[in-house]
Each structure stands twice: as C-alpha cells, then as structure tokens.
Amino acid sequence: MSETGSKRKGSLRELYNIFFSKTWPMWVGGILLGVGNICLFIVLKPWGASGGVKNWGDNLFNLMGGEFSNMGAINLFPYSVLCILLLMGAFAGALFSKQFALRFPPIGELFKGLFGGLLMGLGAVIGVSCTIGGFFSGWPALSLGAVVFTGGLVIGTWLAVKYLLFEVSKFPKLSSGKTTSILSAGKGSWQPILGAVVVLIGLIVAFRYTSTSSVLAWFAAIGLYLGLICQRSRFCIVRALREPFMSGSSAPALAVMAGILVSMFGFVVIKFMGIRGDMIWVWPHFWVPAIVGGTIFGFGMTIAGGCTVGSIWRAGEGHIKLWASIVGMIVAMPFTAKYIKPAFFDALPDSMKQMFFLPEKIGYGPAVGVFVLIMLLSYLFVKWNERTGKFSAY
Amino acid sequence: MQGDVILDCKGLSCPMPILKLAIAIKKLEVGKIIEMYGTDPGSKDDVPAWCEKTGHSLLEVVEVEDGFTFFIRCEK
C-alpha cells in the first residue's frame, strides 16, 4: 500500500477509535440524548419508552385473541418503531465496539429480570410514565407530576438497593450458578462488519418510511441514534438514582441532569412559541398515581438492572436478563392497563390525578426557575453525599 | 498473578458485579487479593472507578475472550 493510502487508513482507524474504542463519558451521552429528545418533539412529541413496549404487548395479546388497546400496528406506531430502532442502534454500538455477546445469567438473575420487568410494567401504567416519559422528558415539559414521579422513583430505588444488599449478603446463591456467554467478538472483526450492516438496515428502514410517513421515518432514524448513544455512553437512569445509595458516585446523576437541562431549553422554546401544545407530556398523574407508580417502577428497574430504555439497550448488547425484563413489561403493561388502572383511577378523586403544568399557574420564567432550583438542590445533595457518604452503602 | 479468593461474576450485569465485590472485600483481610471474573462491558470502567473511590488497589486487568479478570487487593 502507498504511504498516502496507509496514512488514510490510519486516520480512519483513529476516527473509528474515537467513537468505539472507549466508553464515552455519560454526561456526553446525556447531552446528545437531550438533543435527540428535542428533535423528537419537533417531529411529533418528546421521547417516551414504555408506550412503545406496551404497544408490543397489546399487539401480541391481540394477535392471541385478546382485546387490548389498539394504538396501531407495531410498524405504524411511532414509539413502537422508536423502541425497535433504539434496540438496533444499541446492537450496532455494541458490535462496533466489539462488546456484543449473548450473556446468559444464573437462573436467579433471570427471574429477577422478569420480576423487575413485571413491576416496571405495573408501575409505568399506574404512574402513566417511566423514567423517560415521566422524568427525562417530563421535567423539560415542566410537568410538576414529573417531579412527584421522580420522588417515587427515588423511594423505589432506595428500597430496592436495601433489598439487593440483603440478598447478596444473605442469599448469594441467588445470583450465582451456571452462566454462558456466546458469540463474543474475540480477536475477529466480524462484529464491526455486522454493526455496519445493522446501521445500514436501520437507515434503509427509515428511508422506506419517507414515502408514507415522515414522522415514522424520523422516529426510526432518531431511534437508531438514541440506541447508539445510550450504548456508547452506557447512559443509565437507574444508575443515576441508585449510585447515591450505593457507591455515592454523583457522575451518573449529573449526566442525567445535563440531558434534562438541554431538553428543557428546547422544550420551553417549542412550547412557548406555540410550535407544539403546552400540555404535551404533562400527564394526569399528579400526585397519587405518580408517587405510587414511580415507587413501583423504581423498585422494579433497580431489581432488573435497567429501566425501560436501559433494558432495551442492554438487551441490544446481549444481556439475556434484560430480555427477561422486556418480556415482563410486555406481559404486565396490557393487563395492568385493562384490569388494574381503570379501578385504581376510578377510586381516586380528581384532585389526586391532575395534569399539573406549572407555567399555567406561575408563568414560564418562574416555572423554569423552580425546575432549575430543584435540580440545583439535587446537584448539591448528590455532591454532598458523594463527599460524606451519608446515604451510600459503601 | 493469582488471587487468594475467586469472585465469579460472569453473566451478571450492573449492579451485581460491584455489589458482590463490595460485599466480598468486606470479608477479606488487608493485603489479600480478589480475582474477579466478569463479562459485563460496564465492569471495565466500573471496577477501576469503584477501586479509586473506595481506596482498594486494582493491581491488574486482564482482557480475556469473553470478558475481564480483575485483581484487586484489599487495603482496609
């Protein structure tokens, strides 16, 4: 090969290594996901995850003869498409960085994944939110219910950390046993090649939607982007809420805050200018459904080791435990929506299941100020806790 | 290098490897070494960060075909 050709190859390898040889700082992921979230809102509505997985469940059980809600076929419901492409993006990210392998955990872990997924499905439907729709997008949408939902997530996470510490100390065999890991990259280069094929398929899917729906085309493309970012930065909201109670590390929480702040900037512009409706992503869950659903969801996601999006991108990386978590959500969501949520909501007075859009009460400027202040106090708390270890287990 | 205690975290995903490491190292005498196996890609960054935060020494990381082997010395 000529010297110029060799230099070009070296430059391309350097570029490749920048993106795929090391894990990105999580705050970089947070900011990039915040930008993606704004793009989704411009296209249609903000980022949400559990709605897409619920749609998978509704379609599956309707196919089996059930009568569950019908938001559209899997390939025609934007959030369903978003979740599938997010999975593909994470799969591609894992392949590019040679981190993909099918990792079968001990059987006890598999059950924890399933159980955590069932709880997440229950909590997401009861609380009308998950960590994305009710937290990562809910705060930027200036919904006060999102703050309450986050409070529930914190309580659930704290309880689950207590449980996990108890389990590992008293019942270590639950997370021990036979494990298998197959299809790991080894020294070969088949994974990056397959990664390129997966990205190409994702882009073709997005392109094919352009003839029928530009919304679906963009949701597909942005889904691919979100999945890739999540995997490369190991963006994890469970970690952000869990680490203050475990190692005390504040970095994951700061990464999530960075993403929320970026999204908030874009969302406020979009809503203030009337490009999209004020009440979008302001859910009727203030305050009882938010606190109850958030607590159940928070417990489930910590047991499973990933929230809805965390489960999806880790499933793309090959963690079978998180596949079990997705199965749990697919099963729980349609049944909770049909049999539990109506009775739960009927039992609540209207004052306990409100849509609470803060700017409606105090105006946009003060509302943004309140949200930023709560975030600043949270920042000071996690930094203080990191220094003192007051709330962390070790 | 060889560890005094083996901690097999293969097949486990976050947060279980770090949780098991934190519990296991509490039972260890100062100076003893844990030989920890893991397959979660997240462990590659999590274990060094945890050692730095808690003051235990990460002596070596060996990349194997399906994951990593970490050698961690208990320091307190």
Short mmCIF file of C-alpha atoms in Angstrom, two decimals:
data_model
loop_
_atom_site.label_atom_id
_atom_site.label_comp_id
_atom_site.label_asym_id
_atom_site.label_seq_id
_atom_site.Cartn_x
_atom_site.Cartn_y
_atom_site.Cartn_z
CA MET A 1 0.00 0.00 0.00
CA SER A 2 1.25 3.52 -0.79
CA GLU A 3 2.24 5.85 2.04
CA THR A 4 -0.81 8.09 1.38
CA GLY A 5 -3.13 5.07 1.45
CA SER A 6 -1.59 3.86 4.68
CA LYS A 7 -1.95 7.30 6.30
CA ARG A 8 -5.60 7.46 5.20
CA LYS A 9 -6.22 4.05 6.75
CA GLY A 10 -4.52 5.25 9.95
CA SER A 11 -6.70 8.37 10.07
CA LEU A 12 -9.86 6.34 9.57
CA ARG A 13 -8.81 3.96 12.32
CA GLU A 14 -8.19 6.93 14.62
CA LEU A 15 -11.68 8.25 13.85
CA TYR A 16 -13.17 4.81 14.48
CA ASN A 17 -11.30 4.51 17.80
CA ILE A 18 -12.58 7.91 18.97
CA PHE A 19 -16.14 6.60 18.76
CA PHE A 20 -15.79 2.93 19.54
CA SER A 21 -12.66 2.03 21.48
CA LYS A 22 -13.59 3.61 24.82
CA THR A 23 -16.82 4.24 26.67
CA TRP A 24 -17.95 7.84 26.28
CA PRO A 25 -18.41 9.92 29.42
CA MET A 26 -22.02 9.54 30.49
CA TRP A 27 -22.59 13.31 30.51
CA VAL A 28 -21.72 13.40 26.79
CA GLY A 29 -24.46 10.82 26.28
CA GLY A 30 -26.85 12.89 28.41
CA ILE A 31 -26.33 15.99 26.29
CA LEU A 32 -26.60 14.11 22.98
CA LEU A 33 -29.77 12.36 24.17
CA GLY A 34 -31.16 15.75 25.19
CA VAL A 35 -30.60 16.98 21.64
CA GLY A 36 -32.29 13.85 20.27
CA ASN A 37 -35.22 14.45 22.59
CA ILE A 38 -35.70 17.98 21.22
CA CYS A 39 -35.59 16.58 17.67
CA LEU A 40 -38.35 14.08 18.56
CA PHE A 41 -40.51 16.90 19.96
CA ILE A 42 -40.02 18.93 16.79
CA VAL A 43 -41.03 15.90 14.71
CA LEU A 44 -44.05 14.94 16.88
CA LYS A 45 -43.77 14.52 20.65
CA PRO A 46 -40.96 14.04 23.19
CA TRP A 47 -39.11 10.84 23.95
CA GLY A 48 -41.05 8.10 25.71
CA ALA A 49 -40.24 4.43 26.09
CA SER A 50 -42.88 2.43 27.93
CA GLY A 51 -45.62 3.37 25.43
CA GLY A 52 -43.66 1.61 22.70
CA VAL A 53 -43.14 -1.56 24.73
CA LYS A 54 -46.82 -1.53 25.78
CA ASN A 55 -47.73 -1.41 22.10
CA TRP A 56 -45.64 -4.55 21.51
CA GLY A 57 -47.63 -6.26 24.30
CA ASP A 58 -51.02 -5.01 23.07
CA ASN A 59 -50.31 -6.29 19.57
CA LEU A 60 -49.01 -9.63 20.83
CA PHE A 61 -52.02 -10.32 23.04
CA ASN A 62 -54.48 -9.04 20.42
CA LEU A 63 -52.89 -11.50 18.00
CA MET A 64 -53.55 -14.24 20.53
CA GLY A 65 -57.24 -13.32 20.60
CA GLY A 66 -57.23 -10.79 23.45
CA GLU A 67 -59.00 -7.45 23.38
CA PHE A 68 -56.47 -4.88 24.47
CA SER A 69 -55.99 -1.27 23.44
CA ASN A 70 -55.13 -0.69 19.83
CA MET A 71 -52.77 2.22 19.23
CA GLY A 72 -51.74 0.84 15.86
CA ALA A 73 -49.64 -1.93 14.40
CA ILE A 74 -46.08 -2.26 15.68
CA ASN A 75 -44.63 -0.88 12.44
CA LEU A 76 -47.05 2.08 12.38
CA PHE A 77 -46.97 3.34 15.98
CA PRO A 78 -44.11 5.89 16.27
CA TYR A 79 -42.98 4.92 19.79
CA SER A 80 -43.02 1.25 18.92
CA VAL A 81 -40.80 1.95 15.91
CA LEU A 82 -38.58 4.18 18.08
CA CYS A 83 -38.01 1.37 20.60
CA ILE A 84 -37.21 -1.20 17.91
CA LEU A 85 -34.70 1.10 16.21
CA LEU A 86 -33.23 2.03 19.60
CA LEU A 87 -32.60 -1.67 20.18
CA MET A 88 -30.96 -1.88 16.76
CA GLY A 89 -28.82 1.19 17.46
CA ALA A 90 -27.59 -0.28 20.73
CA PHE A 91 -26.93 -3.60 19.00
CA ALA A 92 -24.88 -1.76 16.38
CA GLY A 93 -22.99 0.22 19.05
CA ALA A 94 -22.11 -2.99 20.89
CA LEU A 95 -20.98 -4.65 17.65
CA PHE A 96 -18.85 -1.68 16.56
CA SER A 97 -17.08 -1.66 19.91
CA LYS A 98 -16.82 -5.48 19.98
CA GLN A 99 -18.85 -5.61 23.18
CA PHE A 100 -21.69 -7.78 21.96
CA ALA A 101 -22.16 -11.27 23.37
CA LEU A 102 -25.19 -13.29 24.38
CA ARG A 103 -24.74 -13.35 28.15
CA PHE A 104 -26.91 -15.90 29.93
CA PRO A 105 -27.03 -15.13 33.67
CA PRO A 106 -27.66 -17.52 36.56
CA ILE A 107 -31.31 -18.59 36.68
CA GLY A 108 -32.00 -16.47 39.79
CA GLU A 109 -30.91 -13.36 37.91
CA LEU A 110 -33.17 -14.27 35.01
CA PHE A 111 -36.15 -14.37 37.38
CA LYS A 112 -35.12 -11.04 38.87
CA GLY A 113 -35.09 -9.56 35.37
CA LEU A 114 -38.58 -10.93 34.71
CA PHE A 115 -39.92 -9.83 38.11
CA GLY A 116 -38.37 -6.38 37.75
CA GLY A 117 -39.92 -6.07 34.28
CA LEU A 118 -43.36 -7.06 35.60
CA LEU A 119 -43.10 -4.39 38.31
CA MET A 120 -41.94 -1.81 35.78
CA GLY A 121 -44.90 -2.63 33.55
CA LEU A 122 -47.26 -2.24 36.51
CA GLY A 123 -45.62 0.99 37.71
CA ALA A 124 -45.43 2.56 34.25
CA VAL A 125 -49.13 2.07 33.57
CA ILE A 126 -50.31 3.04 37.10
CA GLY A 127 -47.98 6.06 37.10
CA VAL A 128 -48.67 6.93 33.43
CA SER A 129 -44.90 7.32 32.98
CA CYS A 130 -41.50 5.74 33.03
CA THR A 131 -38.02 7.15 33.62
CA ILE A 132 -38.04 8.67 30.14
CA GLY A 133 -41.60 9.97 29.66
CA GLY A 134 -42.08 10.91 33.31
CA PHE A 135 -38.57 12.07 34.20
CA PHE A 136 -36.11 12.67 31.36
CA SER A 137 -38.87 14.26 29.22
CA GLY A 138 -41.33 15.09 32.00
CA TRP A 139 -39.11 17.65 33.71
CA PRO A 140 -38.33 19.53 30.48
CA ALA A 141 -42.08 19.54 29.75
CA LEU A 142 -42.42 21.48 33.06
CA SER A 143 -44.89 18.97 34.49
CA LEU A 144 -45.00 19.04 38.29
CA GLY A 145 -46.27 15.47 38.22
CA ALA A 146 -42.86 14.53 36.82
CA VAL A 147 -41.19 15.80 40.00
CA VAL A 148 -43.55 13.69 42.13
CA PHE A 149 -42.96 10.68 39.85
CA THR A 150 -39.21 11.16 40.32
CA GLY A 151 -39.77 11.22 44.09
CA GLY A 152 -41.47 7.85 43.72
CA LEU A 153 -38.56 6.55 41.63
CA VAL A 154 -36.12 7.59 44.37
CA ILE A 155 -38.16 5.83 47.09
CA GLY A 156 -38.45 2.66 44.98
CA THR A 157 -34.75 2.69 44.13
CA TRP A 158 -33.76 3.16 47.78
CA LEU A 159 -35.95 0.23 48.86
CA ALA A 160 -34.56 -1.97 46.08
CA VAL A 161 -30.94 -1.14 46.99
CA LYS A 162 -31.73 -2.23 50.57
CA TYR A 163 -33.18 -5.45 49.17
CA LEU A 164 -30.18 -6.11 46.88
CA LEU A 165 -27.70 -5.61 49.73
CA PHE A 166 -29.73 -8.02 51.85
CA GLU A 167 -29.93 -10.55 49.02
CA VAL A 168 -26.22 -10.53 48.18
CA SER A 169 -25.28 -10.82 51.89
CA LYS A 170 -27.80 -13.49 52.92
CA PHE A 171 -28.63 -15.32 49.70
CA PRO A 172 -25.55 -15.05 47.45
CA LYS A 173 -26.53 -18.24 45.63
CA LEU A 174 -29.47 -16.44 44.03
CA SER A 175 -27.03 -14.59 41.79
CA SER A 176 -24.60 -17.49 41.38
CA GLY A 177 -24.69 -20.57 39.21
CA LYS A 178 -24.20 -21.70 35.68
CA THR A 179 -23.66 -18.91 33.15
CA THR A 180 -22.85 -18.91 29.46
CA SER A 181 -21.51 -16.26 27.17
CA ILE A 182 -21.59 -16.89 23.43
CA LEU A 183 -20.87 -15.00 20.22
CA SER A 184 -18.32 -12.70 21.85
CA ALA A 185 -16.03 -10.90 19.42
CA GLY A 186 -12.70 -12.41 20.44
CA LYS A 187 -9.95 -11.25 18.15
CA GLY A 188 -12.04 -11.39 14.97
CA SER A 189 -13.52 -8.41 13.18
CA TRP A 190 -16.95 -9.85 12.32
CA GLN A 191 -18.74 -7.73 14.91
CA PRO A 192 -17.88 -4.29 13.43
CA ILE A 193 -18.81 -5.56 9.96
CA LEU A 194 -22.18 -6.80 11.24
CA GLY A 195 -22.57 -3.46 13.06
CA ALA A 196 -22.27 -1.62 9.73
CA VAL A 197 -24.90 -3.96 8.24
CA VAL A 198 -27.28 -3.27 11.17
CA VAL A 199 -26.87 0.51 10.77
CA LEU A 200 -27.45 0.18 7.04
CA ILE A 201 -30.64 -1.83 7.62
CA GLY A 202 -31.81 0.79 10.14
CA LEU A 203 -31.22 3.61 7.68
CA ILE A 204 -32.99 1.71 4.90
CA VAL A 205 -35.98 1.19 7.23
CA ALA A 206 -36.02 4.95 7.99
CA PHE A 207 -35.69 5.82 4.31
CA ARG A 208 -38.51 3.46 3.30
CA TYR A 209 -40.86 5.23 5.74
CA THR A 210 -40.28 8.54 3.95
CA SER A 211 -42.74 7.54 1.21
CA THR A 212 -45.58 7.00 3.73
CA SER A 213 -44.81 8.99 6.88
CA SER A 214 -42.04 11.46 7.58
CA VAL A 215 -42.82 11.15 11.33
CA LEU A 216 -42.12 7.41 11.28
CA ALA A 217 -39.02 7.98 9.14
CA TRP A 218 -37.59 10.43 11.68
CA PHE A 219 -38.62 8.32 14.67
CA ALA A 220 -36.78 5.38 13.09
CA ALA A 221 -33.64 7.43 12.38
CA ILE A 222 -33.64 9.13 15.80
CA GLY A 223 -34.30 5.76 17.50
CA LEU A 224 -31.16 4.38 15.87
CA TYR A 225 -29.22 7.43 17.07
CA LEU A 226 -30.57 7.19 20.63
CA GLY A 227 -29.68 3.50 20.88
CA LEU A 228 -26.14 4.08 19.67
CA ILE A 229 -25.64 6.95 22.13
CA CYS A 230 -27.13 5.01 25.06
CA GLN A 231 -24.84 2.04 24.44
CA ARG A 232 -21.66 4.00 23.83
CA SER A 233 -22.12 6.24 26.89
CA ARG A 234 -23.79 3.50 28.98
CA PHE A 235 -26.47 6.05 29.78
CA CYS A 236 -28.43 4.71 32.70
CA ILE A 237 -31.10 6.49 34.72
CA VAL A 238 -31.25 3.59 37.19
CA ARG A 239 -27.62 4.23 37.91
CA ALA A 240 -28.19 7.96 38.36
CA LEU A 241 -30.82 7.29 41.01
CA ARG A 242 -29.14 4.24 42.55
CA GLU A 243 -25.50 5.27 42.94
CA PRO A 244 -26.12 7.89 45.66
CA PHE A 245 -27.41 4.96 47.77
CA MET A 246 -24.65 2.55 46.73
CA SER A 247 -21.18 3.92 45.91
CA GLY A 248 -22.16 7.56 46.41
CA SER A 249 -20.93 8.49 42.91
CA SER A 250 -22.62 11.62 41.56
CA ALA A 251 -21.44 11.37 37.93
CA PRO A 252 -24.47 9.42 36.58
CA ALA A 253 -26.92 11.84 38.24
CA LEU A 254 -25.07 14.81 36.75
CA ALA A 255 -25.21 13.20 33.30
CA VAL A 256 -28.98 12.84 33.54
CA MET A 257 -29.31 16.42 34.77
CA ALA A 258 -27.23 17.64 31.81
CA GLY A 259 -29.60 15.88 29.41
CA ILE A 260 -32.68 17.25 31.17
CA LEU A 261 -31.33 20.81 31.07
CA VAL A 262 -30.58 20.58 27.34
CA SER A 263 -34.05 19.15 26.66
CA MET A 264 -35.67 21.78 28.87
CA PHE A 265 -34.13 24.59 26.84
CA GLY A 266 -35.53 23.16 23.60
CA PHE A 267 -38.90 22.16 25.05
CA VAL A 268 -39.51 25.62 26.52
CA VAL A 269 -38.78 27.25 23.16
CA ILE A 270 -41.08 24.78 21.37
CA LYS A 271 -43.94 25.20 23.87
CA PHE A 272 -43.53 28.94 24.44
CA MET A 273 -43.54 29.66 20.72
CA GLY A 274 -46.64 27.53 20.28
CA ILE A 275 -44.93 25.14 17.87
CA ARG A 276 -46.44 22.28 19.89
CA GLY A 277 -49.17 22.23 22.56
CA ASP A 278 -48.48 23.34 26.15
CA MET A 279 -49.88 20.22 27.74
CA ILE A 280 -47.84 17.70 25.74
CA TRP A 281 -46.03 15.29 28.10
CA VAL A 282 -47.93 16.69 31.09
CA TRP A 283 -49.58 13.53 32.39
CA PRO A 284 -52.73 13.15 34.54
CA HIS A 285 -50.76 11.66 37.42
CA PHE A 286 -50.25 14.49 39.92
CA TRP A 287 -49.85 13.29 42.60
CA VAL A 288 -51.09 9.85 43.75
CA PRO A 289 -50.55 7.86 40.51
CA ALA A 290 -47.12 9.49 40.17
CA ILE A 291 -45.90 8.57 43.64
CA VAL A 292 -47.40 5.06 43.61
CA GLY A 293 -46.37 4.24 40.03
CA GLY A 294 -42.95 5.85 40.47
CA THR A 295 -42.21 3.80 43.60
CA ILE A 296 -43.23 0.51 41.96
CA PHE A 297 -41.31 1.36 38.78
CA GLY A 298 -38.23 2.45 40.75
CA PHE A 299 -38.16 -0.81 42.70
CA GLY A 300 -38.63 -2.89 39.55
CA MET A 301 -35.96 -1.14 37.48
CA THR A 302 -33.35 -1.49 40.23
CA ILE A 303 -34.05 -5.20 40.63
CA ALA A 304 -33.96 -5.69 36.85
CA GLY A 305 -30.82 -3.57 36.41
CA GLY A 306 -32.31 -1.28 33.79
CA CYS A 307 -35.38 0.91 33.24
CA THR A 308 -37.37 0.54 30.01
CA VAL A 309 -34.71 2.17 27.85
CA GLY A 310 -31.88 0.70 29.95
CA SER A 311 -33.38 -2.75 29.42
CA ILE A 312 -33.73 -2.17 25.68
CA TRP A 313 -30.17 -1.00 25.07
CA ARG A 314 -28.67 -3.69 27.30
CA ALA A 315 -30.80 -6.28 25.50
CA GLY A 316 -29.19 -4.97 22.31
CA GLU A 317 -25.81 -5.60 23.92
CA GLY A 318 -26.84 -9.21 24.53
CA HIS A 319 -27.79 -9.35 28.23
CA ILE A 320 -30.44 -12.06 28.47
CA LYS A 321 -31.51 -10.82 31.94
CA LEU A 322 -32.71 -7.62 30.30
CA TRP A 323 -34.55 -9.60 27.63
CA ALA A 324 -36.44 -11.17 30.54
CA SER A 325 -37.13 -7.67 31.86
CA ILE A 326 -38.62 -6.64 28.50
CA VAL A 327 -40.78 -9.79 28.49
CA GLY A 328 -42.02 -8.84 31.97
CA MET A 329 -43.02 -5.38 30.74
CA ILE A 330 -44.69 -6.75 27.61
CA VAL A 331 -46.82 -9.05 29.78
CA ALA A 332 -47.62 -6.62 32.59
CA MET A 333 -48.50 -3.46 30.68
CA PRO A 334 -51.55 -4.56 28.65
CA PHE A 335 -53.08 -6.41 31.62
CA THR A 336 -52.45 -3.53 34.05
CA ALA A 337 -53.97 -1.06 31.58
CA LYS A 338 -57.07 -3.20 31.13
CA TYR A 339 -57.74 -4.59 34.60
CA ILE A 340 -55.92 -2.54 37.26
CA LYS A 341 -55.54 1.06 36.06
CA PRO A 342 -59.27 1.78 35.49
CA ALA A 343 -60.21 0.63 39.02
CA PHE A 344 -57.26 2.50 40.54
CA PHE A 345 -58.06 5.75 38.76
CA ASP A 346 -61.81 5.46 39.44
CA ALA A 347 -61.09 5.21 43.16
CA LEU A 348 -59.15 8.48 43.18
CA PRO A 349 -60.77 11.92 43.41
CA ASP A 350 -59.91 14.28 40.55
CA SER A 351 -57.68 16.38 42.81
CA MET A 352 -55.32 13.40 43.15
CA LYS A 353 -54.91 12.67 39.43
CA GLN A 354 -54.35 16.06 37.86
CA MET A 355 -52.34 17.32 34.92
CA PHE A 356 -50.18 19.98 36.57
CA PHE A 357 -48.44 22.23 34.06
CA LEU A 358 -46.52 24.65 36.26
CA PRO A 359 -46.30 27.62 33.79
CA GLU A 360 -50.10 27.65 33.73
CA LYS A 361 -50.04 28.71 37.41
CA ILE A 362 -46.94 30.93 37.65
CA GLY A 363 -45.77 31.66 34.08
CA TYR A 364 -42.90 30.23 32.05
CA GLY A 365 -39.99 32.15 33.62
CA PRO A 366 -40.72 31.32 37.26
CA ALA A 367 -41.65 27.72 36.33
CA VAL A 368 -38.28 27.18 34.64
CA GLY A 369 -36.68 28.81 37.70
CA VAL A 370 -38.44 26.35 40.04
CA PHE A 371 -37.29 23.34 38.00
CA VAL A 372 -33.72 24.61 37.77
CA LEU A 373 -33.71 25.31 41.51
CA ILE A 374 -34.91 21.77 42.31
CA MET A 375 -32.18 20.44 40.02
CA LEU A 376 -29.56 22.65 41.67
CA LEU A 377 -30.59 21.41 45.12
CA SER A 378 -30.44 17.82 43.85
CA TYR A 379 -26.96 18.53 42.48
CA LEU A 380 -25.79 19.94 45.82
CA PHE A 381 -27.27 16.93 47.60
CA VAL A 382 -25.57 14.29 45.44
CA LYS A 383 -22.22 16.11 45.63
CA TRP A 384 -22.51 16.45 49.41
CA ASN A 385 -23.47 12.78 49.69
CA GLU A 386 -20.52 11.82 47.49
CA ARG A 387 -18.16 13.66 49.85
CA THR A 388 -19.67 12.44 53.10
CA GLY A 389 -21.09 9.03 52.09
CA LYS A 390 -24.02 9.79 54.37
CA PHE A 391 -26.58 7.87 52.32
CA SER A 392 -24.31 5.46 50.46
CA ALA A 393 -23.87 1.81 51.41
CA TYR A 394 -20.12 1.55 50.78
CA MET B 1 -0.91 -13.29 39.05
CA GLN B 2 -3.18 -15.36 41.27
CA GLY B 3 -5.85 -14.24 43.71
CA ASP B 4 -6.45 -15.51 47.24
CA VAL B 5 -10.19 -15.53 46.63
CA ILE B 6 -12.13 -16.10 43.40
CA LEU B 7 -15.21 -13.99 42.69
CA ASP B 8 -17.11 -15.23 39.67
CA CYS B 9 -19.37 -12.51 38.26
CA LYS B 10 -19.68 -13.96 34.76
CA GLY B 11 -23.10 -13.46 33.22
CA LEU B 12 -24.01 -10.76 35.75
CA SER B 13 -24.97 -7.28 34.67
CA CYS B 14 -24.82 -3.97 36.51
CA PRO B 15 -25.08 -3.50 39.51
CA MET B 16 -24.48 -7.09 40.65
CA PRO B 17 -20.69 -7.36 39.95
CA ILE B 18 -19.86 -4.26 42.01
CA LEU B 19 -22.34 -5.21 44.71
CA LYS B 20 -20.76 -8.67 45.03
CA LEU B 21 -17.27 -7.17 45.01
CA ALA B 22 -18.18 -4.70 47.77
CA ILE B 23 -19.60 -7.48 49.97
CA ALA B 24 -16.74 -9.91 49.21
CA ILE B 25 -13.97 -7.43 50.01
CA LYS B 26 -15.51 -6.67 53.41
CA LYS B 27 -14.86 -10.28 54.40
CA LEU B 28 -11.21 -10.15 53.29
CA GLU B 29 -8.09 -9.43 55.34
CA VAL B 30 -5.95 -6.44 54.35
CA GLY B 31 -3.39 -7.39 51.72
CA LYS B 32 -5.37 -10.33 50.33
CA ILE B 33 -6.26 -10.33 46.63
CA ILE B 34 -9.60 -10.96 44.95
CA GLU B 35 -9.52 -12.49 41.48
CA MET B 36 -12.76 -11.34 39.89
CA TYR B 37 -14.21 -12.61 36.60
CA GLY B 38 -16.76 -10.51 34.73
CA THR B 39 -18.43 -10.41 31.33
CA ASP B 40 -20.36 -7.13 31.61
CA PRO B 41 -18.67 -4.49 29.41
CA GLY B 42 -19.63 -1.89 32.03
CA SER B 43 -17.34 -3.56 34.57
CA LYS B 44 -14.31 -2.42 32.58
CA ASP B 45 -14.93 1.14 33.80
CA ASP B 46 -16.94 0.41 36.94
CA VAL B 47 -14.34 -1.69 38.75
CA PRO B 48 -11.44 0.83 38.38
CA ALA B 49 -13.79 3.68 39.38
CA TRP B 50 -15.00 1.73 42.41
CA CYS B 51 -11.42 0.89 43.49
CA GLU B 52 -10.39 4.52 43.17
CA LYS B 53 -13.36 5.66 45.23
CA THR B 54 -13.04 3.07 47.98
CA GLY B 55 -9.23 3.03 48.24
CA HIS B 56 -8.67 -0.60 47.27
CA SER B 57 -5.89 -1.30 44.75
CA LEU B 58 -6.65 -2.55 41.27
CA LEU B 59 -3.45 -4.46 40.53
CA GLU B 60 -4.19 -5.77 37.07
CA VAL B 61 -6.92 -6.08 34.46
CA VAL B 62 -6.63 -8.93 32.01
CA GLU B 63 -8.89 -8.90 28.96
CA VAL B 64 -9.96 -12.42 28.04
CA GLU B 65 -12.06 -13.57 25.10
CA ASP B 66 -15.45 -13.26 26.82
CA GLY B 67 -14.70 -10.53 29.36
CA PHE B 68 -12.23 -9.47 32.03
CA THR B 69 -10.28 -10.70 35.01
CA PHE B 70 -9.59 -8.11 37.71
CA PHE B 71 -7.05 -8.49 40.52
CA ILE B 72 -7.98 -6.28 43.45
CA ARG B 73 -6.03 -6.01 46.70
CA CYS B 74 -7.94 -5.28 49.89
CA GLU B 75 -6.45 -2.18 51.51
CA LYS B 76 -8.63 -1.64 54.56
#
